Tab-separated table of C-alpha atoms and ligand atoms in Angstrom:
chain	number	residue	atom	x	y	z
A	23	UNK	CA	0.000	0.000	0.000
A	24	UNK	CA	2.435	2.432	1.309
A	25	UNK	CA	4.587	1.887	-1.965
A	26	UNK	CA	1.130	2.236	-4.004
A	27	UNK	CA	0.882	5.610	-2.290
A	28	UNK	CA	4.480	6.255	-2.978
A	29	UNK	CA	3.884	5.371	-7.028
A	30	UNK	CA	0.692	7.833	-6.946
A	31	UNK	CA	2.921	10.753	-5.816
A	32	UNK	CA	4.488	12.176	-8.845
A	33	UNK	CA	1.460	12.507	-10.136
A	34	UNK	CA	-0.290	14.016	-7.439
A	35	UNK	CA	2.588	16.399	-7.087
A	36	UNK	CA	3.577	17.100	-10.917
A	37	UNK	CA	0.982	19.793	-11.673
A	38	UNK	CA	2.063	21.301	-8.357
A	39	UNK	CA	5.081	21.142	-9.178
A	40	UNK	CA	5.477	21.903	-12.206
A	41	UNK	CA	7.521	24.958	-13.202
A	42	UNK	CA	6.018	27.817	-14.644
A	43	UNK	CA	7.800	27.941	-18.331
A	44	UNK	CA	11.369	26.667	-18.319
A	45	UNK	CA	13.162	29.026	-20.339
A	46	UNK	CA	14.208	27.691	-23.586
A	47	UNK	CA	17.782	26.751	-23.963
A	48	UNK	CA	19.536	28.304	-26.817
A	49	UNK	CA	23.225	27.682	-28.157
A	50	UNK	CA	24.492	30.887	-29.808
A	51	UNK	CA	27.108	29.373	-31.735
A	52	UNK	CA	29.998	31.975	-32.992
A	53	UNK	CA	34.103	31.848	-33.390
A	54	UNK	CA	34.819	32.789	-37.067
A	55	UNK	CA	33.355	34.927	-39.939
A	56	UNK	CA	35.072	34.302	-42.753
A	57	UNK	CA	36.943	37.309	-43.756
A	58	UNK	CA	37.002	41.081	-42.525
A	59	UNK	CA	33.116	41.377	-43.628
A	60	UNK	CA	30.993	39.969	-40.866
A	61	UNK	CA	32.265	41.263	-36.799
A	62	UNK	CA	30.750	38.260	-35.097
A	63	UNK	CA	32.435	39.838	-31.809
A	64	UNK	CA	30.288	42.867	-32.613
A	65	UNK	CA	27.446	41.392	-33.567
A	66	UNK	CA	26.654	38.098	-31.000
A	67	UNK	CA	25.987	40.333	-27.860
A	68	UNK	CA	23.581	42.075	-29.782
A	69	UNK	CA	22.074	38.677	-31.061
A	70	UNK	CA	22.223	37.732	-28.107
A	71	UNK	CA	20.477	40.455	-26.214
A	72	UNK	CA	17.536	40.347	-28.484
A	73	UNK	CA	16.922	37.268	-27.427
A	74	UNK	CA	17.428	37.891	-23.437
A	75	UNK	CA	14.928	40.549	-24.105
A	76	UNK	CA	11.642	38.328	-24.881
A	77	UNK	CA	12.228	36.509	-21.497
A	78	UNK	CA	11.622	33.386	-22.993
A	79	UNK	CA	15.543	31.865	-23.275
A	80	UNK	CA	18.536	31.240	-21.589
A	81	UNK	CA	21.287	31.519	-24.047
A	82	UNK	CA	24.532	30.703	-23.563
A	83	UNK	CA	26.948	31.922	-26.130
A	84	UNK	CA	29.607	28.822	-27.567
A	85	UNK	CA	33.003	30.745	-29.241
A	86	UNK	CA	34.622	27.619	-31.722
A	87	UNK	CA	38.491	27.887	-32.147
A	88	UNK	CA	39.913	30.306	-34.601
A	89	UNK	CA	41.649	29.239	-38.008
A	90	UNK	CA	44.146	27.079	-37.343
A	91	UNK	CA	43.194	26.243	-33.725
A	92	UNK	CA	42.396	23.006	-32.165
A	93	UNK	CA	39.444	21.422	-32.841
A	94	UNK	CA	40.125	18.581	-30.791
A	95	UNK	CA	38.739	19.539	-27.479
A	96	UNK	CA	35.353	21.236	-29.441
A	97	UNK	CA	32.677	19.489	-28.413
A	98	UNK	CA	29.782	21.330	-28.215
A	99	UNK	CA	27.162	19.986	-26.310
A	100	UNK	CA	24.340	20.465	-28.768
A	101	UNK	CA	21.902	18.003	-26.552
A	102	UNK	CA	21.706	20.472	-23.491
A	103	UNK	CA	19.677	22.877	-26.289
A	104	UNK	CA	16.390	23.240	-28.194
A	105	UNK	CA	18.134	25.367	-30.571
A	106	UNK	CA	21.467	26.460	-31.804
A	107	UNK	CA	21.740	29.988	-33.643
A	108	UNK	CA	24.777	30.075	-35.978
A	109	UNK	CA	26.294	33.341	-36.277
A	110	UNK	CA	29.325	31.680	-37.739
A	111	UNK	CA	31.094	31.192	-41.252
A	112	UNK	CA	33.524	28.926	-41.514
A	113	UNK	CA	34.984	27.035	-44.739
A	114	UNK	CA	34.227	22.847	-44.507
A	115	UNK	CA	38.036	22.290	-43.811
A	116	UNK	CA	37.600	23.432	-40.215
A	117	UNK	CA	35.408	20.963	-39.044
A	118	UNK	CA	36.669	17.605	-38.054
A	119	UNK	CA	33.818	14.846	-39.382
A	120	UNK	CA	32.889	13.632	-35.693
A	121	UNK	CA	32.006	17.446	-34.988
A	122	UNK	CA	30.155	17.630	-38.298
A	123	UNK	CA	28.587	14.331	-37.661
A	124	UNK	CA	27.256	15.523	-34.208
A	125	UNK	CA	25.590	18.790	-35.244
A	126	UNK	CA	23.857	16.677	-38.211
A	127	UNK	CA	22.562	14.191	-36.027
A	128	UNK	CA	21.718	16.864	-33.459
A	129	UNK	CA	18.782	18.511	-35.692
A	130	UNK	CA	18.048	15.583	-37.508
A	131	UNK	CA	17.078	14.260	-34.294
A	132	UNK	CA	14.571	17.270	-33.718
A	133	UNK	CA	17.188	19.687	-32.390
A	134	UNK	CA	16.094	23.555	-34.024
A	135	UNK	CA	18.583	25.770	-36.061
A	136	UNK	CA	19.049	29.022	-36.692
A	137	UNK	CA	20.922	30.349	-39.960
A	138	UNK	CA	21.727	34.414	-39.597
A	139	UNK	CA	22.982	35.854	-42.641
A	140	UNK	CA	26.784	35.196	-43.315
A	141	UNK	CA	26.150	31.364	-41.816
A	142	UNK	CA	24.692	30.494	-44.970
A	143	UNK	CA	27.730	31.246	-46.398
A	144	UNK	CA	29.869	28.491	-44.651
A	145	UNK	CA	30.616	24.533	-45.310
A	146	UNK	CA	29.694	25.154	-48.768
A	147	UNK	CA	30.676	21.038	-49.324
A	148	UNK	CA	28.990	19.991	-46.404
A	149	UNK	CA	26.578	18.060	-47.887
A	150	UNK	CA	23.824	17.885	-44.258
A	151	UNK	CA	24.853	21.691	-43.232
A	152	UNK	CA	23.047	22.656	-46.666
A	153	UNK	CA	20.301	20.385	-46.890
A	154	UNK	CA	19.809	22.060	-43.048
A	155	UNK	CA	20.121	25.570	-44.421
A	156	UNK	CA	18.341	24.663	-48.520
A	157	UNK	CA	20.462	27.404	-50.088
A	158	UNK	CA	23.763	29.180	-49.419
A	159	UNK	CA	26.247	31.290	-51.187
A	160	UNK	CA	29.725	31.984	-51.992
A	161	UNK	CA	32.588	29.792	-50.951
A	162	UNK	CA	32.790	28.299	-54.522
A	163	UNK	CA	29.131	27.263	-54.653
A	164	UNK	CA	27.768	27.084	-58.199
A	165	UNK	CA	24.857	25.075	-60.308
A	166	UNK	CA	27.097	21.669	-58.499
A	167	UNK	CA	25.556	23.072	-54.921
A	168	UNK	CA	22.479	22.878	-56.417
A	169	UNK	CA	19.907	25.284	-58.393
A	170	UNK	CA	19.000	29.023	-57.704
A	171	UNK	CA	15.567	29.185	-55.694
A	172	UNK	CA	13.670	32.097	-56.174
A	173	UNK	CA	10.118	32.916	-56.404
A	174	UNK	CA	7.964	33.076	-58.790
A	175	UNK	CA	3.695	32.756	-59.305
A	176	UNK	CA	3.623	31.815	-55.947
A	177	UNK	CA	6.023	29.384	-55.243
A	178	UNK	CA	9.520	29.067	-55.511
A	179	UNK	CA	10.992	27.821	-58.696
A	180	UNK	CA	14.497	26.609	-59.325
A	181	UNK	CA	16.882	27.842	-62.002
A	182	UNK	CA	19.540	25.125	-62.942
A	183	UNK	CA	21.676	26.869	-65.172
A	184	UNK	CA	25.242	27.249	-64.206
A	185	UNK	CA	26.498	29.695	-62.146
A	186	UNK	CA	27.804	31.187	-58.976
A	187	UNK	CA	25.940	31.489	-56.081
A	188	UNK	CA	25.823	34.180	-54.395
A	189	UNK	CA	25.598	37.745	-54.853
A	190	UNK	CA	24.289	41.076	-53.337
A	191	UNK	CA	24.240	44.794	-54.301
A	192	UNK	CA	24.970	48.129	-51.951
A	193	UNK	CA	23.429	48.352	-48.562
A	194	UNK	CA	20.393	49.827	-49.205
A	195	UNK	CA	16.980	49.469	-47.575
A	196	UNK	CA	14.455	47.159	-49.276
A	197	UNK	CA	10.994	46.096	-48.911
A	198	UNK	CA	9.816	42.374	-47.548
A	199	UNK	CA	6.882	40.765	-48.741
A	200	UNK	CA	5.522	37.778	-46.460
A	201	UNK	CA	4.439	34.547	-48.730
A	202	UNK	CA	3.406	32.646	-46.060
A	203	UNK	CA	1.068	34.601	-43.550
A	204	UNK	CA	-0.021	32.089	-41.235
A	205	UNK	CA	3.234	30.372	-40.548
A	206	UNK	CA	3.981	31.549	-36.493
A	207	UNK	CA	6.734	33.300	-37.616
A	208	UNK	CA	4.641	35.558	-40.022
A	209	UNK	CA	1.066	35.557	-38.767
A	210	UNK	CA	0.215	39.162	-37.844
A	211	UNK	CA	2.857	41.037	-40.005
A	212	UNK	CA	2.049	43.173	-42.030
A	213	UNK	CA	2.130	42.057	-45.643
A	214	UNK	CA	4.788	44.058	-46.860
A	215	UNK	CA	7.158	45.679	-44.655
A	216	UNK	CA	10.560	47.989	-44.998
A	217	UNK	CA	13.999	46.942	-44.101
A	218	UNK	CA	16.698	49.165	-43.407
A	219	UNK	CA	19.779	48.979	-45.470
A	220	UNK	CA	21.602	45.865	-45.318
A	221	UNK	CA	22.214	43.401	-47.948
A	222	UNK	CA	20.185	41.809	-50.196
A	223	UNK	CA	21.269	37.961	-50.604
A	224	UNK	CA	20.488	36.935	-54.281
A	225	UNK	CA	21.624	34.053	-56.092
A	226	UNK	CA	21.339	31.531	-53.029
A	227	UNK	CA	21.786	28.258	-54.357
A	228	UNK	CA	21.264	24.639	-52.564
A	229	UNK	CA	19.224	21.776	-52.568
A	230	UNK	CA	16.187	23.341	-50.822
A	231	UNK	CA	14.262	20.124	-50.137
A	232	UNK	CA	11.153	20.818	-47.571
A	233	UNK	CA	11.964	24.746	-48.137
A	234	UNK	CA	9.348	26.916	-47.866
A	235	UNK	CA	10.086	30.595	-48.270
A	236	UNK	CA	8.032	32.700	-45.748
A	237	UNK	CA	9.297	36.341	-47.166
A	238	UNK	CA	11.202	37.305	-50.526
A	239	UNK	CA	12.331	40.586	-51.438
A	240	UNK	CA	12.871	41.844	-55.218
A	241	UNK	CA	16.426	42.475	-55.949
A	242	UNK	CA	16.723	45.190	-57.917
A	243	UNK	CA	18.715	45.417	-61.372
A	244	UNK	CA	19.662	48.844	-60.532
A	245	UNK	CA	21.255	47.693	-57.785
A	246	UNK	CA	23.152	44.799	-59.298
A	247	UNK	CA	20.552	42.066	-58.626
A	248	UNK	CA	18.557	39.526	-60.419
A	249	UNK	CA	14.853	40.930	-61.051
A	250	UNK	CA	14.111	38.123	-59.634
A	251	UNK	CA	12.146	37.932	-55.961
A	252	UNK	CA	14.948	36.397	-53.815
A	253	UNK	CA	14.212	34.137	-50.399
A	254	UNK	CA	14.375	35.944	-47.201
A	255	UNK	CA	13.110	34.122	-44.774
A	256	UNK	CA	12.712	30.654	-45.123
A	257	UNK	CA	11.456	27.489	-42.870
A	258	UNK	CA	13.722	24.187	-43.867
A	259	UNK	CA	12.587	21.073	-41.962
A	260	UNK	CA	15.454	18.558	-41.567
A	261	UNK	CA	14.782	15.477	-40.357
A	262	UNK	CA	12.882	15.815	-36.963
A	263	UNK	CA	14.590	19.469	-36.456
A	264	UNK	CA	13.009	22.427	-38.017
A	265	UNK	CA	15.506	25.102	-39.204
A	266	UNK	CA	14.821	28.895	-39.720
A	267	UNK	CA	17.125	30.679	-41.912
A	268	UNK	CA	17.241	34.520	-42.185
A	269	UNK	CA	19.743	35.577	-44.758
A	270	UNK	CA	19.529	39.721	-42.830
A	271	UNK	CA	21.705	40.933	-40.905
A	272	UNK	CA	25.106	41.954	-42.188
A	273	UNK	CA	25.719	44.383	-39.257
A	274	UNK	CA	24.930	46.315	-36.587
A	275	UNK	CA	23.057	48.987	-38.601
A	276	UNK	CA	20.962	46.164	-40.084
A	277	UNK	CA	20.244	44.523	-36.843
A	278	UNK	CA	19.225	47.750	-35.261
A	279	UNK	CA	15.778	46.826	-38.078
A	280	UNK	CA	12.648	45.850	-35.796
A	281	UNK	CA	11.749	43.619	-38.498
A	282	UNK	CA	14.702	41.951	-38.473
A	283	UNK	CA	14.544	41.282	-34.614
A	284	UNK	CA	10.946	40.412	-34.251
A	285	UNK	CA	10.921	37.919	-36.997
A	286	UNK	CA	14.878	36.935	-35.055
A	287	UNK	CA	12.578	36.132	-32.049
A	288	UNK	CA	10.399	34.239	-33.379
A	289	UNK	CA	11.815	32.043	-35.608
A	290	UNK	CA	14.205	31.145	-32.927
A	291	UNK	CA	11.439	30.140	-30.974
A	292	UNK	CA	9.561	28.217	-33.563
A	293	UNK	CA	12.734	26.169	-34.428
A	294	UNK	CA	13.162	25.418	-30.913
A	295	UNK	CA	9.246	24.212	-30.180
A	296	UNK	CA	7.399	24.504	-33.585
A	297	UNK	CA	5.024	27.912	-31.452
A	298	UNK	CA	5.394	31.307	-31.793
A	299	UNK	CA	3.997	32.773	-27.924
A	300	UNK	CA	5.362	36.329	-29.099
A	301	UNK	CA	3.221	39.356	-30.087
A	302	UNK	CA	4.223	41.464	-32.716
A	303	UNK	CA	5.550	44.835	-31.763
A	304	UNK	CA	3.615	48.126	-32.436
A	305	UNK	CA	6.865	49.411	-33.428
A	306	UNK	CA	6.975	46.891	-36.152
A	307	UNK	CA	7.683	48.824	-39.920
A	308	UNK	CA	5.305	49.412	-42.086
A	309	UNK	CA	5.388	49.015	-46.147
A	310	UNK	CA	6.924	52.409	-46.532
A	311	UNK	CA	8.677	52.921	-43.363
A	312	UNK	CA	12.016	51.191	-41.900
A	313	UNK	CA	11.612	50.899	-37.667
A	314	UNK	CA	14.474	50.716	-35.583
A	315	UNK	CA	15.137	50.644	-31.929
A	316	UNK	CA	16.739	52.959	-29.849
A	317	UNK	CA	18.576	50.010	-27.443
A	318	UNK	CA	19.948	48.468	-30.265
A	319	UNK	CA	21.603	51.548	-31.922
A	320	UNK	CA	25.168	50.928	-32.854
A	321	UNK	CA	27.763	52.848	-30.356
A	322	UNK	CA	28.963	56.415	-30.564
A	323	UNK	CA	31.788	56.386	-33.574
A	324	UNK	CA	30.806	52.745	-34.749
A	325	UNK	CA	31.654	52.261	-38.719
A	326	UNK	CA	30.336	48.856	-40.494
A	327	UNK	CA	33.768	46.772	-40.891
A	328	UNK	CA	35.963	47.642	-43.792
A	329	UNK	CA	34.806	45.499	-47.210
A	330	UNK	CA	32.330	43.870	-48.348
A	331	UNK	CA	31.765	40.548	-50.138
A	332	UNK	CA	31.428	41.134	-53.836
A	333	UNK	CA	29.181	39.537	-55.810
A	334	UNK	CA	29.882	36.560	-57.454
A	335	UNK	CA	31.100	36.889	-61.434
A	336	UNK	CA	31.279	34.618	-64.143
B	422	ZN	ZN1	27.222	40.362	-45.088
């Protein structure tokens, strides 16, 4: 009996118990940007703060060794997470296989993943980190990564026809039109809404199996893009994991876009439990006009970092 009583317990206790909303665990991966483009030490507290700010996670930021360090002792461990948020480039050399091998089985295994800009532009070989992310750029992709995805009557179409991927004009602010309106990430934006300057990723290329592009934006021939209406946002399921992949971003001034941190906030949440629980700001832009947030202005005498990726030739 007394052992019965002892067996009943738990669940007696358990909605006493339980706690009021754990808060989500989030990796905020970071260590390398390939190049003098992307200031990942600039950048991740401010990645990471926008997060901090919704209440909902605990994020603990993970710095990988530098070129040339040692990987040996890297061992992330992905398993104490819901989600990982890559702000991190890095070519597929760096990697040793068993660390590759543990991130793909991480989110294949329902772990979530976050792609912010630039991290689309690493592993470009890596044949799991792209099927994670659907399309990427630079690093010597071409038509072999896979085809162009952009979108077209509705859907998004793929262009096979050789080429490099990856491309994007001057820094200069550009509207956002949702596709997908009743995904969590999207439902309650407005339709169309203004960025501020930042780049405009065109020319993505990948495999982009169970892609679905949530917002595109129209790059602009004037401004050396495509005409074509290039992916945005987009939701990638992998396996069990579910993947959101922003390619905004670049730098502070285009973080400091409260587009670009709402829909931040929320697709980090959705890849980490498939819900959205956050509102959407009344600060949020509209069609014409960018928004951005005091708190998240760049410091006094702050300059975007020297260069800038060209676009891809040939
Ligand atoms: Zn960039």
């Amino acid at each position: 009996m007394k052992r019965f009583l002892l067996a009943l317990l738990p669940v007696l206790a358990a909605p006493v118990c339980a706690p009021a909303a754990a808060p989500i665990k989030v990796m905020l991966l970071d260590g390398e940007q390939g190049g003098p483009y992307h200031a990942w030490q600039e950048t991740t507290p401010y990645l990471k703060r926008m997060l901090d700010e919704t209440g909902l996670f605990q994020v603990d930021v993970v710095t990988a060794p530098p070129a040339g360090g040692d990987f040996s002792q890297f061992k992330p461990e992905w398993g104490k997470y819901k989600v990982v948020v890559a702000n991190y480039d890095a070519p597929d050399e760096r990697w040793p296989e068993d660390l590759k091998t543990s991130l793909d089985n991480y989110v294949k295994n329902g772990g979530g993943f976050v792609s912010v800009h630039a991290a689309d532009n690493a592993f470009a070989k890596w044949k799991a980190y792209n099927l994670m992310i659907g399309v990427g750029g630079w690093r010597g992709r071409n038509e072999n990564s896979g085809p162009h995805w952009y979108y077209k009557d509705g859907k998004l179409v793929a262009d096979s026809s050789p080429g490099n991927a990856g491309s994007h004009g001057a820094r200069l602010p550009y509207k956002i039109e949702n596709r997908v309106t009743n995904h969590p990430i999207t439902k309650g934006l407005p339709p169309v809404w203004m960025h501020v300057g930042d780049e405009l990723y065109a020319n993505l290329r990948g495999p982009g199996e169970n892609m679905t592009a949530l917002s595109t934006a129209y790059s602009d021939p004037s401004n050396r893009g495509t005409s074509k209406d290039e992916p945005i946002l987009m939701v990638i399921n992998y396996g069990k994991g579910r993947v959101f992949h922003t390619v905004m971003g670049h730098d502070l001034a285009a973080l400091n876009c409260v587009g670009f941190i709402t829909t931040y906030q929320r697709g980090t949440e959705w890849a980490a439990t498939g819900k959205v629980t956050q509102k959407v700001p009344k600060d949020f832009p509209t069609a014409d006009k960018p928004s951005t947030r005091e708190a998240y202005n760049p410091p006094p005498g702050w300059v975007s970092p020297p260069g800038q990726r060209r676009p891809a030739t040939k």
